[in-house]
């Protein structure tokens, strides 16, 4: 089975994260085995991005969500490192500012959507408004519970206007999170990453699991599918994300535009 099909949340399916193994490697034994494949996928990504940019007809929006220390930053570093920075931008969504809070929750998101020819990466996203916001009751249930449908409608508008959307949930186990947070404490080069919030949020693990399950179940649509990426092994996570991105771009039926100029008029002497 192709990796993409294996980790797709089939629209309408009910996700139980306990049934998705975060340590899965699809039978690939080691990082060493995966690296040449990842290198090959990176080159393909580069060529496909070039075509996307040249064609300027569609854009690609990549949404990354994960528990703390789930590897969003690492995925961006490893998978996107081969892309041309011109035509690619990353937007990180933090605690909303006062100005952002004065608007509807999609306001800050919509304006960050990539334009035609571009790739946009959301490091966290509008899903925060049904995840952290729900877990901490930052708005009442009657408000957040309407957002699943609103998000589906919003993403449909984008899709109907040439934005191809892929959403990755980087799935790690609670033990793996513990290991990674401990590494941040032990390794001086990672001290800058230590944040009290990560340790506090860990106590809400079960609530976050539930909130993710609902978001994945209710918002995986044909026009904006969710993928649950086994992410305990960083090399495998990178491989699956790269593979899905390449296949998604290949399906976009892109072509170099024909010149409207009469090129025979240009003669170099
Ligand atoms: P890192 O992995 O490097 O820690 P991060 O994405 O966790 O990256 P931080 O600056 O540590 O970045 O945290 C951003 C914070 O913003 C998170 O705690 C997240 O829950 C919070 N946040 C994001 N969206 C919202 C929102 N809509 N409402 C409230 N808080 C939000
Ligand atoms: Mg953080």
CSV table of C-alpha atoms and ligand atoms in Angstrom, one decimal:
chain,number,residue,atom,x,y,z
A,1,UNK,CA,0.0,0.0,0.0
A,2,UNK,CA,1.2,3.5,-0.8
A,3,UNK,CA,2.3,5.5,2.2
A,4,UNK,CA,-0.2,8.2,1.3
A,5,UNK,CA,-3.2,5.9,1.5
A,6,UNK,CA,-1.9,4.2,4.6
A,7,UNK,CA,-1.9,7.4,6.7
A,8,UNK,CA,-4.9,9.2,5.2
A,9,UNK,CA,-7.8,9.9,7.4
A,10,UNK,CA,-10.6,8.7,5.1
A,11,UNK,CA,-13.2,11.5,5.1
A,12,UNK,CA,-16.0,10.5,7.4
A,13,UNK,CA,-14.0,7.9,9.4
A,14,UNK,CA,-13.8,8.2,13.1
A,15,UNK,CA,-10.2,8.5,14.4
A,16,UNK,CA,-9.1,6.7,17.6
A,17,UNK,CA,-5.5,7.7,18.0
A,18,UNK,CA,-4.8,4.6,20.1
A,19,UNK,CA,-5.2,2.6,16.9
A,20,UNK,CA,-2.6,4.6,15.0
A,21,UNK,CA,0.9,3.4,16.0
A,22,UNK,CA,3.2,6.4,16.4
A,23,UNK,CA,6.3,4.1,16.1
A,24,UNK,CA,5.2,2.6,12.8
A,25,UNK,CA,7.8,2.5,10.0
A,26,UNK,CA,5.8,0.6,7.4
A,27,UNK,CA,8.4,-2.2,7.4
A,28,UNK,CA,11.3,0.0,6.6
A,29,UNK,CA,14.1,-1.1,8.9
A,30,UNK,CA,16.3,1.8,9.4
A,31,UNK,CA,17.1,5.4,8.8
A,32,UNK,CA,20.0,4.3,6.5
A,33,UNK,CA,17.5,2.5,4.3
A,34,UNK,CA,15.2,5.6,4.1
A,35,UNK,CA,17.8,8.3,3.4
A,36,UNK,CA,18.4,7.7,-0.3
A,37,UNK,CA,14.6,7.7,-0.8
A,38,UNK,CA,14.2,10.9,1.1
A,39,UNK,CA,17.0,12.5,-0.9
A,40,UNK,CA,15.2,11.5,-4.1
A,41,UNK,CA,11.9,12.9,-2.9
A,42,UNK,CA,13.6,16.2,-1.9
A,43,UNK,CA,14.9,16.6,-5.5
A,44,UNK,CA,11.4,15.9,-6.9
A,45,UNK,CA,9.9,18.4,-4.5
A,46,UNK,CA,12.4,21.0,-5.8
A,47,UNK,CA,11.4,20.4,-9.4
A,48,UNK,CA,7.7,20.4,-8.6
A,49,UNK,CA,8.0,23.6,-6.7
A,50,UNK,CA,9.7,25.2,-9.8
A,51,UNK,CA,6.8,24.1,-11.9
A,52,UNK,CA,4.2,25.4,-9.4
A,53,UNK,CA,6.0,28.7,-9.4
A,54,UNK,CA,6.2,28.9,-13.1
A,55,UNK,CA,2.6,28.0,-13.7
A,56,UNK,CA,1.2,30.4,-11.1
A,57,UNK,CA,-2.2,28.8,-11.3
A,58,UNK,CA,-2.5,27.0,-7.9
A,59,UNK,CA,-0.9,27.1,-4.5
A,60,UNK,CA,0.0,24.5,-1.9
A,61,UNK,CA,-0.9,24.9,1.8
A,62,UNK,CA,0.7,22.6,4.3
A,63,UNK,CA,-0.8,22.5,7.8
A,64,UNK,CA,1.3,21.1,10.6
A,65,UNK,CA,-0.2,20.2,14.0
A,66,UNK,CA,1.3,18.1,16.8
A,67,UNK,CA,1.6,17.8,20.5
A,68,UNK,CA,4.4,19.8,22.0
A,69,UNK,CA,7.8,18.4,20.9
A,70,UNK,CA,6.0,16.5,18.1
A,71,UNK,CA,8.5,17.7,15.5
A,72,UNK,CA,6.9,20.5,13.6
A,73,UNK,CA,10.1,22.5,13.4
A,74,UNK,CA,12.2,19.4,12.5
A,75,UNK,CA,9.8,18.5,9.7
A,76,UNK,CA,10.0,22.0,8.3
A,77,UNK,CA,13.8,21.9,8.5
A,78,UNK,CA,14.3,18.5,7.0
A,79,UNK,CA,11.6,18.2,4.4
A,80,UNK,CA,11.5,21.7,3.1
A,81,UNK,CA,15.3,22.3,3.1
A,82,UNK,CA,15.5,21.7,-0.6
A,83,UNK,CA,12.9,24.2,-1.6
A,84,UNK,CA,13.6,27.6,-3.1
A,85,UNK,CA,12.9,30.1,-0.4
A,86,UNK,CA,11.5,32.4,-3.0
A,87,UNK,CA,8.0,31.1,-3.4
A,88,UNK,CA,7.9,29.4,0.0
A,89,UNK,CA,7.0,30.9,3.4
A,90,UNK,CA,6.4,29.6,6.9
A,91,UNK,CA,3.8,31.1,9.2
A,92,UNK,CA,3.8,30.2,12.9
A,93,UNK,CA,0.6,30.8,14.8
A,94,UNK,CA,1.1,31.8,18.4
A,95,UNK,CA,-1.2,33.0,21.1
A,96,UNK,CA,-3.4,35.6,19.3
A,97,UNK,CA,-2.5,39.2,19.7
A,98,UNK,CA,-5.0,41.7,20.9
A,99,UNK,CA,-5.7,42.8,17.3
A,100,UNK,CA,-6.1,39.2,16.2
A,101,UNK,CA,-8.5,38.5,19.1
A,102,UNK,CA,-10.6,41.5,18.0
A,103,UNK,CA,-11.4,39.7,14.8
A,104,UNK,CA,-12.9,36.3,13.9
A,105,UNK,CA,-10.5,33.4,14.4
A,106,UNK,CA,-10.0,32.9,10.7
A,107,UNK,CA,-8.9,36.5,10.0
A,108,UNK,CA,-5.2,36.0,10.8
A,109,UNK,CA,-5.2,32.6,9.0
A,110,UNK,CA,-6.8,33.7,5.7
A,111,UNK,CA,-4.4,36.5,5.2
A,112,UNK,CA,-1.5,34.0,5.5
A,113,UNK,CA,-2.7,31.6,2.8
A,114,UNK,CA,-0.2,31.3,0.0
A,115,UNK,CA,-0.8,33.1,-3.2
A,116,UNK,CA,-0.8,31.4,-6.6
A,117,UNK,CA,2.5,29.7,-7.4
A,118,UNK,CA,3.5,29.6,-3.7
A,119,UNK,CA,3.9,27.1,-1.0
A,120,UNK,CA,2.8,28.1,2.5
A,121,UNK,CA,3.5,26.2,5.6
A,122,UNK,CA,1.4,26.7,8.7
A,123,UNK,CA,3.3,25.8,11.9
A,124,UNK,CA,0.1,25.5,14.0
A,125,UNK,CA,-3.0,26.9,12.4
A,126,UNK,CA,-6.7,27.6,12.7
A,127,UNK,CA,-6.9,24.2,14.3
A,128,UNK,CA,-5.6,25.8,17.5
A,129,UNK,CA,-9.1,27.2,17.8
A,130,UNK,CA,-10.5,23.7,18.3
A,131,UNK,CA,-7.5,22.3,20.2
A,132,UNK,CA,-5.8,24.6,22.8
A,133,UNK,CA,-8.9,26.8,22.8
A,134,UNK,CA,-11.2,23.8,23.5
A,135,UNK,CA,-8.9,22.1,26.1
A,136,UNK,CA,-8.6,25.3,28.1
A,137,UNK,CA,-12.2,26.6,27.6
A,138,UNK,CA,-10.9,29.8,26.2
A,139,UNK,CA,-14.3,30.2,24.5
A,140,UNK,CA,-17.5,28.3,25.5
A,141,UNK,CA,-18.4,24.9,24.0
A,142,UNK,CA,-21.3,26.4,22.0
A,143,UNK,CA,-18.7,28.6,20.2
A,144,UNK,CA,-15.9,26.1,19.5
A,145,UNK,CA,-18.3,23.3,18.6
A,146,UNK,CA,-19.5,25.2,15.5
A,147,UNK,CA,-16.0,25.7,14.3
A,148,UNK,CA,-15.5,22.3,12.7
A,149,UNK,CA,-18.1,23.0,10.1
A,150,UNK,CA,-16.9,26.6,9.7
A,151,UNK,CA,-13.4,25.3,9.1
A,152,UNK,CA,-14.6,22.8,6.5
A,153,UNK,CA,-16.4,25.6,4.7
A,154,UNK,CA,-13.4,27.9,4.9
A,155,UNK,CA,-11.1,25.3,3.5
A,156,UNK,CA,-13.6,24.5,0.7
A,157,UNK,CA,-13.5,28.2,-0.4
A,158,UNK,CA,-9.8,28.0,-0.5
A,159,UNK,CA,-9.8,24.7,-2.4
A,160,UNK,CA,-12.3,26.1,-4.9
A,161,UNK,CA,-10.0,29.0,-5.6
A,162,UNK,CA,-6.9,27.0,-6.4
A,163,UNK,CA,-5.4,26.3,-3.0
A,164,UNK,CA,-4.4,22.6,-2.6
A,165,UNK,CA,-4.5,21.8,1.1
A,166,UNK,CA,-2.7,18.9,3.0
A,167,UNK,CA,-2.8,18.6,6.7
A,168,UNK,CA,-0.3,16.6,8.8
A,169,UNK,CA,-0.8,15.5,12.4
A,170,UNK,CA,2.6,14.4,13.6
A,171,UNK,CA,1.7,11.6,16.0
A,172,UNK,CA,4.1,10.9,18.9
A,173,UNK,CA,3.5,8.8,22.0
A,174,UNK,CA,3.4,10.2,25.5
A,175,UNK,CA,6.7,8.4,26.3
A,176,UNK,CA,8.3,9.9,23.2
A,177,UNK,CA,7.3,13.4,24.3
A,178,UNK,CA,8.8,12.7,27.7
A,179,UNK,CA,12.0,11.6,26.1
A,180,UNK,CA,12.2,14.7,24.0
A,181,UNK,CA,11.4,17.1,26.8
A,182,UNK,CA,14.0,15.5,28.9
A,183,UNK,CA,16.6,15.9,26.2
A,184,UNK,CA,15.8,19.6,26.1
A,185,UNK,CA,16.6,19.7,29.8
A,186,UNK,CA,19.8,17.7,29.5
A,187,UNK,CA,21.3,19.2,26.4
A,188,UNK,CA,22.6,22.8,26.8
A,189,UNK,CA,22.1,23.4,23.1
A,190,UNK,CA,18.4,22.7,23.5
A,191,UNK,CA,17.9,24.8,26.7
A,192,UNK,CA,16.5,27.6,24.5
A,193,UNK,CA,13.6,25.4,23.6
A,194,UNK,CA,12.5,24.7,27.2
A,195,UNK,CA,9.2,26.3,27.8
A,196,UNK,CA,7.1,26.0,30.9
A,197,UNK,CA,4.0,25.7,28.7
A,198,UNK,CA,5.2,22.3,27.3
A,199,UNK,CA,5.4,20.8,30.8
A,200,UNK,CA,2.0,22.3,31.8
A,201,UNK,CA,0.3,21.1,28.6
A,202,UNK,CA,1.6,17.6,29.1
A,203,UNK,CA,-0.8,17.3,32.0
A,204,UNK,CA,-3.7,17.7,29.6
A,205,UNK,CA,-2.5,14.9,27.3
A,206,UNK,CA,-5.8,13.0,27.3
A,207,UNK,CA,-7.9,16.1,26.7
A,208,UNK,CA,-5.6,17.0,23.7
A,209,UNK,CA,-5.9,13.4,22.4
A,210,UNK,CA,-9.7,13.8,22.4
A,211,UNK,CA,-9.6,17.2,20.8
A,212,UNK,CA,-7.3,16.0,18.1
A,213,UNK,CA,-9.5,13.0,17.4
A,214,UNK,CA,-12.5,15.2,16.9
A,215,UNK,CA,-10.6,17.6,14.6
A,216,UNK,CA,-9.2,14.7,12.6
A,217,UNK,CA,-12.5,12.9,12.4
A,218,UNK,CA,-14.6,16.0,11.5
A,219,UNK,CA,-12.3,17.9,9.3
A,220,UNK,CA,-10.7,15.4,7.0
A,221,UNK,CA,-12.5,16.2,3.7
A,222,UNK,CA,-11.8,15.3,0.1
A,223,UNK,CA,-10.7,18.9,-0.5
A,224,UNK,CA,-8.5,19.2,2.6
A,225,UNK,CA,-7.5,15.7,3.9
A,226,UNK,CA,-5.8,15.0,7.2
A,227,UNK,CA,-2.9,12.6,7.5
A,228,UNK,CA,-1.8,11.0,10.7
A,229,UNK,CA,2.0,10.7,10.5
A,230,UNK,CA,3.8,8.2,12.7
A,231,UNK,CA,6.3,10.5,14.2
A,232,UNK,CA,8.3,8.7,17.0
A,233,UNK,CA,11.0,8.1,14.4
A,234,UNK,CA,12.0,11.4,12.9
A,235,UNK,CA,13.4,9.8,9.7
A,236,UNK,CA,10.2,8.0,9.0
A,237,UNK,CA,8.1,11.1,9.7
A,238,UNK,CA,10.2,13.0,7.2
A,239,UNK,CA,9.9,10.3,4.6
A,240,UNK,CA,6.2,10.0,4.8
A,241,UNK,CA,5.6,13.8,4.7
A,242,UNK,CA,7.9,14.2,1.8
A,243,UNK,CA,6.3,11.3,-0.1
A,244,UNK,CA,2.8,12.7,0.4
A,245,UNK,CA,3.9,16.2,-0.7
A,246,UNK,CA,5.5,14.9,-3.9
A,247,UNK,CA,2.4,12.8,-4.7
A,248,UNK,CA,0.1,15.7,-4.0
A,249,UNK,CA,2.0,18.1,-6.2
A,250,UNK,CA,2.2,15.4,-9.0
A,251,UNK,CA,-1.6,15.2,-8.9
A,252,UNK,CA,-1.9,18.9,-9.5
A,253,UNK,CA,-1.6,18.4,-13.3
A,254,UNK,CA,0.9,21.2,-13.7
A,255,UNK,CA,2.4,22.4,-17.0
A,256,UNK,CA,4.9,25.1,-17.9
A,257,UNK,CA,2.9,27.9,-19.4
A,258,UNK,CA,3.3,28.6,-23.1
A,259,UNK,CA,4.8,32.0,-23.9
A,260,UNK,CA,2.4,34.5,-25.4
A,261,UNK,CA,5.3,36.1,-27.2
A,262,UNK,CA,6.4,35.3,-30.7
A,263,UNK,CA,9.8,33.9,-29.6
A,264,UNK,CA,11.1,33.8,-33.2
A,265,UNK,CA,11.3,37.6,-33.1
A,266,UNK,CA,14.1,37.4,-30.5
A,267,UNK,CA,17.4,37.0,-32.2
A,268,UNK,CA,20.6,37.2,-30.4
A,269,UNK,CA,23.6,38.5,-32.2
B,1,LIG,P1,7.9,25.1,19.6
B,1,LIG,O1,7.7,23.7,19.1
B,1,LIG,O2,9.2,25.7,19.1
B,1,LIG,O3,7.7,25.2,21.1
B,1,LIG,P2,5.3,26.3,19.3
B,1,LIG,O4,4.5,26.1,18.1
B,1,LIG,O5,4.9,25.5,20.5
B,1,LIG,O6,6.8,25.9,18.9
B,1,LIG,P3,5.4,28.5,21.0
B,1,LIG,O7,5.8,29.9,20.8
B,1,LIG,O8,6.1,27.7,22.0
B,1,LIG,O9,5.4,27.8,19.6
B,1,LIG,O10,3.9,28.4,21.4
B,1,LIG,C1,2.8,28.9,20.7
B,1,LIG,C2,1.7,28.8,21.6
B,1,LIG,O11,0.5,29.5,21.0
B,1,LIG,C3,1.2,27.4,21.9
B,1,LIG,O12,1.2,27.2,23.3
B,1,LIG,C4,-0.2,27.4,21.4
B,1,LIG,O13,-1.0,26.5,22.1
B,1,LIG,C5,-0.6,28.8,21.4
B,1,LIG,N1,-1.7,29.1,20.5
B,1,LIG,C6,-1.7,28.9,19.2
B,1,LIG,N2,-2.9,29.2,18.6
B,1,LIG,C7,-3.7,29.7,19.7
B,1,LIG,C8,-5.0,30.2,19.8
B,1,LIG,N3,-5.8,30.3,18.8
B,1,LIG,N4,-5.4,30.5,21.0
B,1,LIG,C9,-4.6,30.4,22.1
B,1,LIG,N5,-3.4,29.9,22.1
B,1,LIG,C10,-2.9,29.6,20.9
B,2,LIG,MG1,6.0,25.4,22.3
